[in-house]
Coordinates of C-alpha atoms and ligand atoms in Angstrom, one line a residue:
M1 CA -9.4 18.0 0.0
S2 CA -13.1 17.9 0.1
R3 CA -14.7 14.5 0.3
Q4 CA -18.1 13.1 0.2
R5 CA -19.4 11.1 3.1
D6 CA -17.0 8.2 3.5
L7 CA -18.6 4.8 3.1
V8 CA -15.6 2.6 2.4
H9 CA -14.7 0.1 5.2
P10 CA -11.2 0.6 6.7
R11 CA -10.2 -2.9 5.5
D12 CA -11.0 -2.1 1.9
E13 CA -9.4 1.3 2.1
I14 CA -6.2 -0.3 3.4
M15 CA -6.3 -3.0 0.8
R16 CA -6.7 -0.5 -2.0
A17 CA -3.8 1.7 -0.9
M18 CA -1.5 -1.2 -0.3
E19 CA -2.3 -2.6 -3.8
R20 CA -1.3 0.7 -5.3
I21 CA 1.9 1.0 -3.3
Y22 CA 2.9 -2.5 -4.2
R23 CA 1.9 -2.3 -7.8
Y24 CA 3.8 0.9 -8.5
R25 CA 6.9 -0.6 -6.7
M26 CA 6.8 1.8 -3.8
T27 CA 7.5 -1.1 -1.3
T28 CA 8.8 -4.6 -1.3
T29 CA 6.7 -7.5 -0.2
S30 CA 8.0 -7.5 3.3
G31 CA 8.3 -3.8 3.9
G32 CA 5.7 -1.2 4.7
N33 CA 2.5 -1.0 6.8
L34 CA -0.6 1.1 6.8
S35 CA -3.2 2.0 9.4
I36 CA -6.5 3.8 9.9
R37 CA -7.9 5.2 13.1
D38 CA -11.7 5.0 12.9
E39 CA -14.4 7.3 14.3
V40 CA -14.5 5.4 17.7
G41 CA -10.7 5.3 18.1
D42 CA -10.1 1.7 17.0
L43 CA -7.1 1.0 14.8
W44 CA -7.0 -1.1 11.6
I45 CA -3.5 -2.1 10.5
T46 CA -1.8 -4.4 8.1
P47 CA -0.6 -7.7 9.6
A48 CA 3.0 -8.7 10.4
R49 CA 4.8 -11.0 7.9
V50 CA 2.1 -11.4 5.3
D51 CA 3.0 -11.2 1.5
K52 CA 1.8 -7.7 0.3
G53 CA 1.2 -9.2 -3.1
S54 CA -1.6 -11.5 -1.8
L55 CA -3.1 -9.6 1.1
R56 CA -6.8 -10.4 1.7
R57 CA -9.2 -8.1 3.4
E58 CA -9.7 -10.4 6.4
D59 CA -5.9 -10.2 7.0
I60 CA -6.2 -6.6 8.2
V61 CA -5.9 -6.5 12.0
H62 CA -8.5 -4.7 14.1
V63 CA -6.9 -3.3 17.3
R64 CA -9.6 -2.0 19.6
A65 CA -9.1 1.2 21.7
D66 CA -9.1 -1.1 24.8
G67 CA -6.0 -3.0 23.4
T68 CA -7.7 -6.2 22.4
V69 CA -6.8 -7.5 18.9
D70 CA -8.9 -9.4 16.3
G71 CA -7.5 -11.1 13.3
P72 CA -5.8 -14.3 12.0
H73 CA -2.3 -12.7 12.2
P74 CA -0.6 -10.4 14.8
P75 CA -0.6 -6.7 13.9
S76 CA 2.5 -5.1 12.1
S77 CA 5.5 -5.0 14.4
E78 CA 5.5 -1.2 13.8
L79 CA 2.2 -0.8 15.6
P80 CA 4.0 1.0 18.5
F81 CA 5.0 3.9 16.2
H82 CA 1.6 4.1 14.6
R83 CA 0.1 4.4 18.1
A84 CA 2.6 7.0 19.1
I85 CA 1.8 9.2 16.0
Y86 CA -2.0 9.0 16.7
E87 CA -1.3 10.0 20.3
A88 CA 0.8 13.0 19.2
R89 CA -1.6 14.1 16.5
P90 CA -5.3 13.9 17.3
D91 CA -6.0 15.1 13.7
A92 CA -4.3 12.1 12.1
R93 CA -6.7 9.3 10.9
G94 CA -4.4 7.5 8.4
I95 CA -0.7 6.5 8.3
V96 CA 1.5 5.1 5.5
H97 CA 4.9 3.7 6.2
A98 CA 7.1 2.1 3.6
H99 CA 10.7 1.9 2.1
P100 CA 10.3 3.4 -1.4
V101 CA 13.8 3.6 -3.0
A102 CA 14.2 7.3 -3.7
L103 CA 13.2 8.2 -0.1
V104 CA 15.4 5.5 1.2
A105 CA 18.2 7.1 -0.8
F106 CA 17.6 10.3 1.1
S107 CA 17.3 8.4 4.4
I108 CA 20.7 6.8 4.0
C109 CA 22.2 10.2 3.1
Q110 CA 20.6 11.7 6.3
R111 CA 18.7 14.2 4.1
T112 CA 15.1 15.1 3.4
P113 CA 13.8 16.1 -0.1
D114 CA 13.2 19.8 -0.4
T115 CA 9.5 20.0 -1.4
R116 CA 10.0 23.5 -2.7
L117 CA 10.9 21.7 -6.0
L118 CA 7.3 22.2 -7.2
P119 CA 4.5 24.3 -5.7
Q120 CA 2.2 21.3 -5.6
A121 CA 4.7 19.2 -3.7
R122 CA 5.0 21.9 -1.0
Q123 CA 1.3 22.4 -0.7
I124 CA 0.6 18.7 -0.4
C125 CA 3.5 17.5 1.8
G126 CA 4.6 20.7 3.6
A127 CA 8.3 20.6 4.7
A128 CA 9.5 17.0 5.4
G129 CA 10.8 16.2 8.9
F130 CA 13.6 13.8 9.8
A131 CA 13.6 11.3 12.7
P132 CA 16.8 9.8 14.1
Y133 CA 17.4 6.0 13.9
A134 CA 16.1 3.6 16.5
L135 CA 15.5 -0.2 16.4
P136 CA 12.5 -1.1 14.3
G137 CA 9.5 -1.9 16.4
S138 CA 11.0 -0.2 19.5
K139 CA 9.3 2.4 21.8
A140 CA 12.4 4.6 21.1
L141 CA 11.6 4.6 17.4
G142 CA 8.0 5.5 18.2
A143 CA 9.1 8.4 20.4
N144 CA 11.5 9.8 17.8
I145 CA 8.9 9.7 15.0
A146 CA 6.0 11.0 17.2
Q147 CA 8.2 14.0 18.3
T148 CA 8.7 15.0 14.7
F149 CA 5.0 14.7 13.9
A150 CA 4.1 16.6 17.1
A151 CA 6.3 19.5 15.8
G152 CA 4.0 19.8 12.8
S153 CA 5.5 17.6 10.1
D154 CA 3.1 15.4 8.1
C155 CA 5.9 13.6 6.3
V156 CA 8.9 12.2 8.1
V157 CA 12.0 10.6 6.7
L158 CA 13.4 7.9 9.0
E159 CA 17.2 7.7 9.3
N160 CA 18.5 4.5 7.7
H161 CA 15.0 3.2 7.3
G162 CA 12.3 4.8 5.1
V163 CA 9.4 7.2 5.4
V164 CA 6.1 7.8 7.3
T165 CA 3.3 10.1 6.3
A166 CA 0.0 10.9 8.0
G167 CA -3.2 12.5 7.0
S168 CA -6.7 13.3 8.0
N169 CA -7.6 10.1 6.2
L170 CA -5.6 7.3 4.6
Q171 CA -6.1 8.8 1.1
E172 CA -4.4 12.0 2.2
A173 CA -1.6 10.1 3.9
F174 CA -1.2 8.1 0.6
E175 CA -1.1 11.2 -1.5
R176 CA 1.6 12.7 0.6
F177 CA 3.6 9.5 0.5
E178 CA 3.3 9.3 -3.3
T179 CA 4.0 13.0 -3.9
L180 CA 7.1 12.9 -1.6
E181 CA 8.5 9.8 -3.3
F182 CA 7.9 11.5 -6.7
T183 CA 9.7 14.6 -5.4
A184 CA 12.6 12.6 -4.2
K185 CA 12.9 10.7 -7.5
T186 CA 12.8 14.0 -9.5
I187 CA 15.5 15.6 -7.3
I188 CA 17.8 12.5 -7.8
K189 CA 17.3 12.7 -11.6
A190 CA 17.8 16.4 -11.7
S191 CA 21.0 16.1 -9.7
L192 CA 22.4 14.0 -12.6
L193 CA 21.7 17.0 -14.9
G194 CA 23.3 19.8 -12.9
E195 CA 22.5 22.1 -10.0
V196 CA 18.9 21.7 -8.8
R197 CA 16.8 24.9 -8.6
Y198 CA 14.2 25.3 -5.8
L199 CA 11.5 27.8 -5.4
D200 CA 11.6 30.3 -2.6
D201 CA 9.0 30.2 0.2
E202 CA 6.9 32.8 -1.4
Q203 CA 6.8 31.1 -4.8
A204 CA 6.3 27.6 -3.3
G205 CA 3.4 28.9 -1.2
R206 CA 1.7 30.9 -3.9
R207 CA -1.5 29.5 -5.2
P208 CA -2.0 29.7 -9.0
E209 CA -4.3 32.6 -9.8
A210 CA -6.8 30.2 -11.4
S211 CA -7.2 28.0 -8.4
P212 CA -10.6 28.1 -6.8
S213 CA -11.0 31.0 -4.4
A214 CA -13.9 31.9 -2.1
D215 CA -13.5 35.6 -2.9
S216 CA -13.8 35.3 -6.7
P217 CA -15.8 32.3 -7.7
A218 CA -15.8 31.7 -11.4
P219 CA -19.3 32.2 -13.1
S220 CA -21.1 28.9 -13.5
F221 CA -23.9 27.5 -15.7
Q222 CA -26.2 24.5 -16.0
P223 CA -25.3 22.6 -19.2
G224 CA -28.0 21.2 -21.4
P225 CA -28.1 17.5 -22.5
A226 CA -24.6 16.2 -23.4
T227 CA -24.0 15.4 -27.1
S228 CA -22.4 12.1 -28.1
R229 CA -19.2 14.0 -28.9
E230 CA -19.1 15.4 -25.4
K231 CA -19.6 11.9 -23.9
E232 CA -16.9 10.5 -26.1
L233 CA -14.4 13.2 -25.1
R234 CA -15.2 12.8 -21.4
R235 CA -14.5 9.0 -21.8
Q236 CA -11.3 9.7 -23.6
L237 CA -10.0 12.2 -21.0
C238 CA -10.7 9.7 -18.2
E239 CA -9.0 6.9 -20.1
F240 CA -5.9 8.9 -20.9
V241 CA -5.6 10.4 -17.4
R242 CA -5.7 6.9 -16.0
R243 CA -3.1 5.7 -18.6
S244 CA -1.0 8.7 -17.7
Y245 CA -1.2 7.7 -14.0
Q246 CA -0.4 4.0 -14.8
Q247 CA 2.6 5.0 -17.0
R248 CA 3.8 7.3 -14.2
L249 CA 3.4 10.4 -16.3
M250 CA 1.1 11.9 -13.6
I251 CA 0.7 11.1 -9.9
S252 CA -2.5 11.1 -7.9
T253 CA -2.1 14.7 -7.0
E254 CA -0.6 16.4 -10.1
G255 CA -1.6 16.8 -13.7
A256 CA -4.4 18.3 -15.8
F257 CA -5.8 17.2 -19.2
S258 CA -8.3 19.0 -21.4
A259 CA -10.0 18.6 -24.8
R260 CA -11.7 21.1 -27.1
L261 CA -15.4 20.5 -27.6
D262 CA -16.2 23.4 -29.9
E263 CA -15.2 27.0 -30.7
D264 CA -16.3 28.2 -27.2
S265 CA -16.1 25.1 -25.0
F266 CA -13.8 22.6 -23.7
L267 CA -13.6 19.8 -21.1
I268 CA -11.0 19.7 -18.4
T269 CA -10.1 17.4 -15.4
P270 CA -11.4 18.6 -12.0
H271 CA -9.3 20.2 -9.2
R272 CA -7.8 17.8 -6.7
V273 CA -9.5 14.5 -7.6
D274 CA -7.3 11.4 -7.5
R275 CA -6.0 10.9 -11.1
N276 CA -6.3 7.2 -10.8
I277 CA -10.0 7.0 -10.1
L278 CA -11.5 9.6 -12.3
D279 CA -14.9 9.0 -13.9
P280 CA -16.5 10.8 -16.9
D281 CA -19.0 12.6 -14.6
A282 CA -16.2 14.3 -12.7
I283 CA -14.8 16.0 -15.9
V284 CA -15.7 19.8 -15.9
L285 CA -17.3 21.5 -18.9
V286 CA -16.2 25.1 -19.5
H287 CA -18.1 27.4 -21.8
K288 CA -17.1 31.0 -22.6
G289 CA -15.3 31.3 -19.3
A290 CA -18.1 29.8 -17.1
T291 CA -17.8 26.4 -15.5
E292 CA -20.3 23.7 -15.1
A293 CA -22.3 24.3 -11.9
G294 CA -21.2 22.4 -8.8
K295 CA -17.7 21.5 -10.1
T296 CA -14.2 23.0 -9.7
P297 CA -11.9 22.7 -12.7
S298 CA -8.2 22.1 -12.5
S299 CA -6.1 25.2 -11.6
A300 CA -4.8 25.1 -15.2
V301 CA -8.2 26.1 -16.6
R302 CA -7.3 29.7 -17.4
N303 CA -4.2 28.7 -19.2
H304 CA -6.1 26.1 -21.3
E305 CA -8.9 28.6 -22.1
A306 CA -6.5 31.2 -23.3
I307 CA -4.6 28.7 -25.5
Y308 CA -7.8 27.3 -27.1
Q309 CA -8.9 30.8 -27.8
G310 CA -5.7 31.7 -29.6
H311 CA -5.0 28.5 -31.3
P312 CA -7.9 26.9 -33.3
K313 CA -5.8 23.9 -34.4
I314 CA -5.0 22.9 -30.8
H315 CA -7.6 20.3 -29.6
S316 CA -6.0 18.9 -26.5
I317 CA -3.6 20.1 -23.8
V318 CA -2.0 18.2 -21.0
N319 CA 0.0 19.3 -18.0
A320 CA 2.0 16.5 -16.5
Y321 CA 4.8 15.7 -14.2
P322 CA 6.8 12.7 -15.5
V323 CA 9.9 12.3 -13.4
N324 CA 12.6 12.6 -16.1
A325 CA 11.1 15.6 -18.0
T326 CA 10.3 17.3 -14.7
A327 CA 13.9 16.9 -13.7
F328 CA 14.8 19.1 -16.7
S329 CA 12.3 21.7 -15.4
A330 CA 14.3 22.0 -12.2
T331 CA 17.7 22.5 -13.8
A332 CA 19.2 24.7 -16.5
T333 CA 20.0 21.8 -18.8
T334 CA 18.2 21.9 -22.1
L335 CA 16.0 19.0 -23.2
D336 CA 17.0 18.7 -26.8
P337 CA 14.9 16.3 -28.8
R338 CA 17.6 16.0 -31.6
T339 CA 18.4 12.6 -30.2
I340 CA 16.5 10.1 -32.4
P341 CA 14.2 10.8 -35.4
E342 CA 11.1 9.9 -33.4
S343 CA 11.8 12.5 -30.7
Y344 CA 12.6 15.3 -33.2
I345 CA 9.5 14.6 -35.4
F346 CA 7.1 14.4 -32.4
L347 CA 8.6 17.2 -30.2
R348 CA 10.6 19.6 -32.5
D349 CA 12.1 22.3 -30.4
V350 CA 11.3 22.2 -26.6
R351 CA 11.1 25.6 -25.0
R352 CA 11.6 26.6 -21.4
I353 CA 9.1 29.0 -19.7
P354 CA 10.2 31.0 -16.7
Y355 CA 8.5 30.4 -13.4
G356 CA 5.6 32.9 -13.0
I357 CA 4.2 32.8 -16.6
P358 CA 2.2 29.6 -16.2
Q359 CA 1.0 30.9 -12.8
G360 CA -0.4 34.1 -14.5
D361 CA -3.8 34.7 -16.2
G362 CA -2.9 32.5 -19.3
R363 CA -2.6 35.2 -21.9
E364 CA 1.2 35.4 -21.9
L365 CA 1.5 31.6 -21.9
A366 CA -1.0 31.3 -24.8
G367 CA 1.3 33.6 -26.8
L368 CA 4.3 31.3 -26.2
T369 CA 2.3 28.1 -27.0
S370 CA 2.2 26.6 -30.5
L371 CA 1.3 23.4 -32.2
R372 CA 4.5 23.5 -34.2
D373 CA 6.6 23.1 -31.0
P374 CA 4.1 21.3 -28.9
V375 CA 6.1 20.9 -25.7
L376 CA 6.9 23.6 -23.1
I377 CA 8.9 22.9 -20.0
F378 CA 7.7 25.0 -17.1
E379 CA 10.5 26.0 -14.7
N380 CA 9.8 24.0 -11.5
D381 CA 6.3 23.2 -12.6
G382 CA 6.4 20.1 -14.9
V383 CA 5.5 20.2 -18.7
Q384 CA 2.8 21.3 -21.0
V385 CA 2.1 19.3 -24.2
C386 CA -0.5 20.2 -26.9
G387 CA -1.9 18.1 -29.6
S388 CA -4.5 17.9 -32.4
S389 CA -6.4 15.3 -30.4
V390 CA -6.3 13.7 -26.9
L391 CA -4.4 10.7 -28.3
D392 CA -1.9 13.0 -30.1
A393 CA -1.2 15.0 -26.9
F394 CA -0.8 11.8 -24.9
D395 CA 1.5 10.3 -27.5
R396 CA 3.8 13.3 -27.5
L397 CA 3.8 13.3 -23.7
E398 CA 5.0 9.7 -23.8
V399 CA 7.7 10.5 -26.4
L400 CA 8.8 13.4 -24.3
E401 CA 9.3 11.4 -21.2
S402 CA 11.2 8.6 -23.1
T403 CA 13.4 11.2 -24.7
A404 CA 14.1 12.8 -21.3
E405 CA 14.9 9.5 -19.7
A406 CA 17.2 8.4 -22.6
M407 CA 19.1 11.7 -22.4
I408 CA 19.6 11.4 -18.6
N409 CA 20.8 7.8 -19.1
G410 CA 23.1 8.9 -21.9
F411 CA 24.6 11.6 -19.7
A412 CA 25.2 9.1 -16.9
L413 CA 26.7 6.6 -19.4
N414 CA 29.0 9.1 -21.2
K415 CA 30.0 11.6 -18.5
G416 CA 27.6 14.3 -19.5
T417 CA 27.9 14.3 -23.2
I418 CA 25.6 12.7 -25.8
H419 CA 25.7 12.8 -29.6
R420 CA 23.0 15.1 -31.1
M421 CA 21.8 14.7 -34.7
P422 CA 23.7 17.2 -36.8
D423 CA 22.0 19.9 -38.9
A424 CA 22.3 17.9 -42.1
V425 CA 20.3 15.1 -40.5
I426 CA 17.7 17.5 -39.3
S427 CA 17.3 19.0 -42.8
E428 CA 16.9 15.6 -44.3
L429 CA 14.2 14.8 -41.7
N430 CA 12.4 18.1 -42.3
Q431 CA 12.2 17.3 -46.0
A432 CA 11.3 13.7 -45.7
F433 CA 8.5 14.3 -43.2
G434 CA 7.3 17.7 -44.6
L435 CA 8.2 19.5 -41.4
D436 CA 8.6 23.3 -41.7
Ligands
LIG501 ZN1 9.9 -0.1 8.0

């Protein structure tokens, strides 16, 4: 991903990433360590045996290239494998290691998650590697892991242990880590629903047509002064994207949100900016097919544009990847909202869209979108939810994920069968709530 000049100190960068990993329960307090190799070759690494919930910036250990160590604590006992990875991969500048539960499940089954579950997962993580077991902290473990990284993997599952990811900076290593854990979780949930469908190499490697391309840059324009309404919508989009991240409806690398500004314009989240740290300036204005100068919109931009053109009552669209609803997107099992009245009233009939249509120019997808049935499940590509406002779209997205989770739990509880509300109950709901 493109980045501005990096002015964050390694101590603060490590603190931030560790806070996120701990807060979203991707490690226990004793497990996990992060490191950065800086521009002069010094390492900065989390300390051994310090509570991850109360880590302070001065606890981060500075290990100089000459081997001398600065800090109130010894460095993580896994320093040997961090060193081995940096030696094997001169391009690596940041490493994340932890024991997140879904990837540990794969690790103890001697498997790796197939990242061809979703195109984004493949593009961000590549194919995950696997390193055989060795004693924690040992040179042998370092050698096993470094060998897998040397062969080209950026994400490596450790047998009976956990996972390590590396990147050209710590943010990239974190994004791979989070995306791989999300992929693992989704595969586990999908396995409870039936056979899991994966993309082939060609599909998984294909970039959506609307993604930025050097050959055909979209026309751009310099917008005039922003109206109060535009400012309000920018603020709302940032707030709801952050909420979507915090509620685990999006992860740092996946998800798009837009809102209609007027007949010919809408605002949309940018391409590849961490969903947890978005600010209103980063949101992209799109007017009659041209994008605000100097910004790159989400790859969903053409789909959203075609939908706004064809559906005047739709005022907001979100593409998201909540684990449970995404599990339905990777299996043939139908997500049926006739479970409880709230689900039916908010979601109506959920339709499934074959892989390829959302990756097209948007026109076919716009024809299949409607405000009456606001949710579409994209095969192996998450979900799309429409609303009459940003809040309405977000609200439906939350109901969708709750419905999907309740269904999966119901299947697990009752050997694959749940009780759906019968037609008479649906007619009664239609009448009482004025649904057509
Ligand atoms: Zn470990």
